[in-house]
Amino acid sequence: MALPTGDRCVAALQGAQVLSWTPAGSPGERLYLSPGAASDGATAIRGGVPLCFPQFNQRVLGGRPLPKHGFARNRRWTPLGVVAEGEDRIAEFGLANDEETHALWPASFEARVAVRLSPGRLAIGFRVRNTGWACWPFALALHTYLRVDDVTRASLHGLEGAAYWDAVADLDRPQARRFQSGALAVEGETDRVYAGGARVLRLSEPGRTLTVSQSTTLPDTVVWNPGAALCARLADMPADGWRHMLCVEAACIEEPVVLGPGQEWQGWQSFEVVAG
Ligand code: TA6
């Protein structure tokens, strides 16, 4: 999808996953897509904006464990068309329960992803409706891989003072909390869940800055970088892949959402180029 201004984004039907975003007139690609990413139509694609739904990581919601990060990123979504709204373009994708999802998860649902491309801005909206007769819980993460030139020279602002769970240092202590002091800088493997409310974040690196926002319905922010050692063990990442990415994820995972029959829920994450 492209705008007359030259802004461009690309999405795959698998997972309704945005793979590339190049805003016009600013230096280069803003999303990281691993050159080793799977392209078989079913294996999770490493990069872009994978959707983790209806489970985050291996956090079981009750009932049976689902595949890691749920199944939405592995499924082919239905393209629902592209519409113009002013100078924006919006592409929509749909996914509903079927035999395959029911084999993993009993819920009846209808989900939509809307990718809105505007000059200098990209927004990804997710909405889901309970089309069945029972209540069910779900978790969601927009697991965005932002591209950076060199993550060791980048800093993420806006989480100062926030409490987080450190999934590397405190893996066996899920109740442990640390507090963010200053801007976040990546110094090795980083895997953190910041709870406590949606924030506006700023990813700065020499020569460019991006603002990252999320809806209040997504009160958690996950920040992930595998670091060199874990990256070397990821078959779908090149050895130096960790250096060129930082996942900044908008999520609701600490307190899963419970959706009653007929109820609908929505959440979004957006990215905006900071001029200058
Ligand atoms: O969001 C962070 C995380 O849950 C990490 O723990 C790490 O496993 C990452 O996601 C990637 O998961 P994946 O299944 O895509 O390799």
PDB file of N, CA and C and ligand atoms in Angstrom, residues 44 46 56-57 68-69 73 143 145 191 222 224 234 249, ligand 1:
ATOM      1  N   ALA A  44       5.852 -18.888  12.152  1.00  0.00           N
ATOM      2  CA  ALA A  44       5.877 -17.472  12.553  1.00  0.00           C
ATOM      3  C   ALA A  44       6.955 -16.709  11.782  1.00  0.00           C
ATOM      4  N   ARG A  46       9.612 -13.869  11.467  1.00  0.00           N
ATOM      5  CA  ARG A  46      10.445 -13.107  12.413  1.00  0.00           C
ATOM      6  C   ARG A  46      10.630 -11.678  11.927  1.00  0.00           C
ATOM      7  N   PHE A  56      -0.211 -14.730  25.179  1.00  0.00           N
ATOM      8  CA  PHE A  56       1.114 -14.124  25.067  1.00  0.00           C
ATOM      9  C   PHE A  56       2.144 -15.129  25.559  1.00  0.00           C
ATOM     10  N   ASN A  57       3.200 -15.311  24.774  1.00  0.00           N
ATOM     11  CA  ASN A  57       4.280 -16.224  25.106  1.00  0.00           C
ATOM     12  C   ASN A  57       3.685 -17.571  25.543  1.00  0.00           C
ATOM     13  N   LYS A  68       3.008 -21.118  21.479  1.00  0.00           N
ATOM     14  CA  LYS A  68       3.632 -19.889  21.987  1.00  0.00           C
ATOM     15  C   LYS A  68       3.106 -18.679  21.201  1.00  0.00           C
ATOM     16  N   HIS A  69       2.729 -17.623  21.914  1.00  0.00           N
ATOM     17  CA  HIS A  69       2.175 -16.401  21.327  1.00  0.00           C
ATOM     18  C   HIS A  69       0.849 -16.630  20.577  1.00  0.00           C
ATOM     19  N   ARG A  73      -0.701 -15.409  14.516  1.00  0.00           N
ATOM     20  CA  ARG A  73       0.436 -15.087  13.634  1.00  0.00           C
ATOM     21  C   ARG A  73       0.750 -16.207  12.652  1.00  0.00           C
ATOM     22  N   HIS A 143       3.569  -7.245  18.595  1.00  0.00           N
ATOM     23  CA  HIS A 143       4.965  -7.589  18.933  1.00  0.00           C
ATOM     24  C   HIS A 143       5.929  -6.916  17.941  1.00  0.00           C
ATOM     25  N   TYR A 145       8.697  -5.266  15.778  1.00  0.00           N
ATOM     26  CA  TYR A 145      10.152  -5.233  15.638  1.00  0.00           C
ATOM     27  C   TYR A 145      10.522  -3.914  14.960  1.00  0.00           C
ATOM     28  N   ASP A 191      14.448  -8.528  28.105  1.00  0.00           N
ATOM     29  CA  ASP A 191      13.095  -9.074  27.925  1.00  0.00           C
ATOM     30  C   ASP A 191      12.287  -8.621  29.139  1.00  0.00           C
ATOM     31  N   VAL A 222       6.031  -4.344  26.310  1.00  0.00           N
ATOM     32  CA  VAL A 222       7.093  -5.353  26.389  1.00  0.00           C
ATOM     33  C   VAL A 222       8.255  -4.845  25.541  1.00  0.00           C
ATOM     34  N   TRP A 224      11.879  -6.167  24.013  1.00  0.00           N
ATOM     35  CA  TRP A 224      12.666  -7.398  23.816  1.00  0.00           C
ATOM     36  C   TRP A 224      13.788  -7.170  22.818  1.00  0.00           C
ATOM     37  N   LEU A 234      18.823 -18.485  17.489  1.00  0.00           N
ATOM     38  CA  LEU A 234      17.555 -18.362  16.755  1.00  0.00           C
ATOM     39  C   LEU A 234      17.818 -18.662  15.278  1.00  0.00           C
ATOM     40  N   GLU A 249       6.576  -3.535  22.265  1.00  0.00           N
ATOM     41  CA  GLU A 249       5.294  -4.202  22.059  1.00  0.00           C
ATOM     42  C   GLU A 249       4.197  -3.582  22.917  1.00  0.00           C
TER      43      GLU A 249
HETATM   44  O1  TA6 B   1       7.864 -10.566  23.613  1.00  0.00           O
HETATM   45  C1  TA6 B   1       9.047 -11.081  24.083  1.00  0.00           C
HETATM   46  C2  TA6 B   1       9.039 -12.590  23.890  1.00  0.00           C
HETATM   47  O2  TA6 B   1       7.964 -13.154  24.569  1.00  0.00           O
HETATM   48  C3  TA6 B   1      10.403 -13.130  24.336  1.00  0.00           C
HETATM   49  O3  TA6 B   1      10.341 -13.843  25.544  1.00  0.00           O
HETATM   50  C4  TA6 B   1      10.873 -13.940  23.156  1.00  0.00           C
HETATM   51  O4  TA6 B   1      10.577 -15.251  23.292  1.00  0.00           O
HETATM   52  C5  TA6 B   1      10.150 -13.260  22.013  1.00  0.00           C
HETATM   53  O5  TA6 B   1       8.890 -12.897  22.504  1.00  0.00           O
HETATM   54  C6  TA6 B   1      10.086 -13.946  20.666  1.00  0.00           C
HETATM   55  O6  TA6 B   1       9.264 -15.052  20.642  1.00  0.00           O
HETATM   56  P1  TA6 B   1       9.192 -15.945  19.330  1.00  0.00           P
HETATM   57  O7  TA6 B   1       8.231 -17.065  19.646  1.00  0.00           O
HETATM   58  O8  TA6 B   1       8.672 -15.090  18.219  1.00  0.00           O
HETATM   59  O9  TA6 B   1      10.584 -16.436  19.069  1.00  0.00           O
END
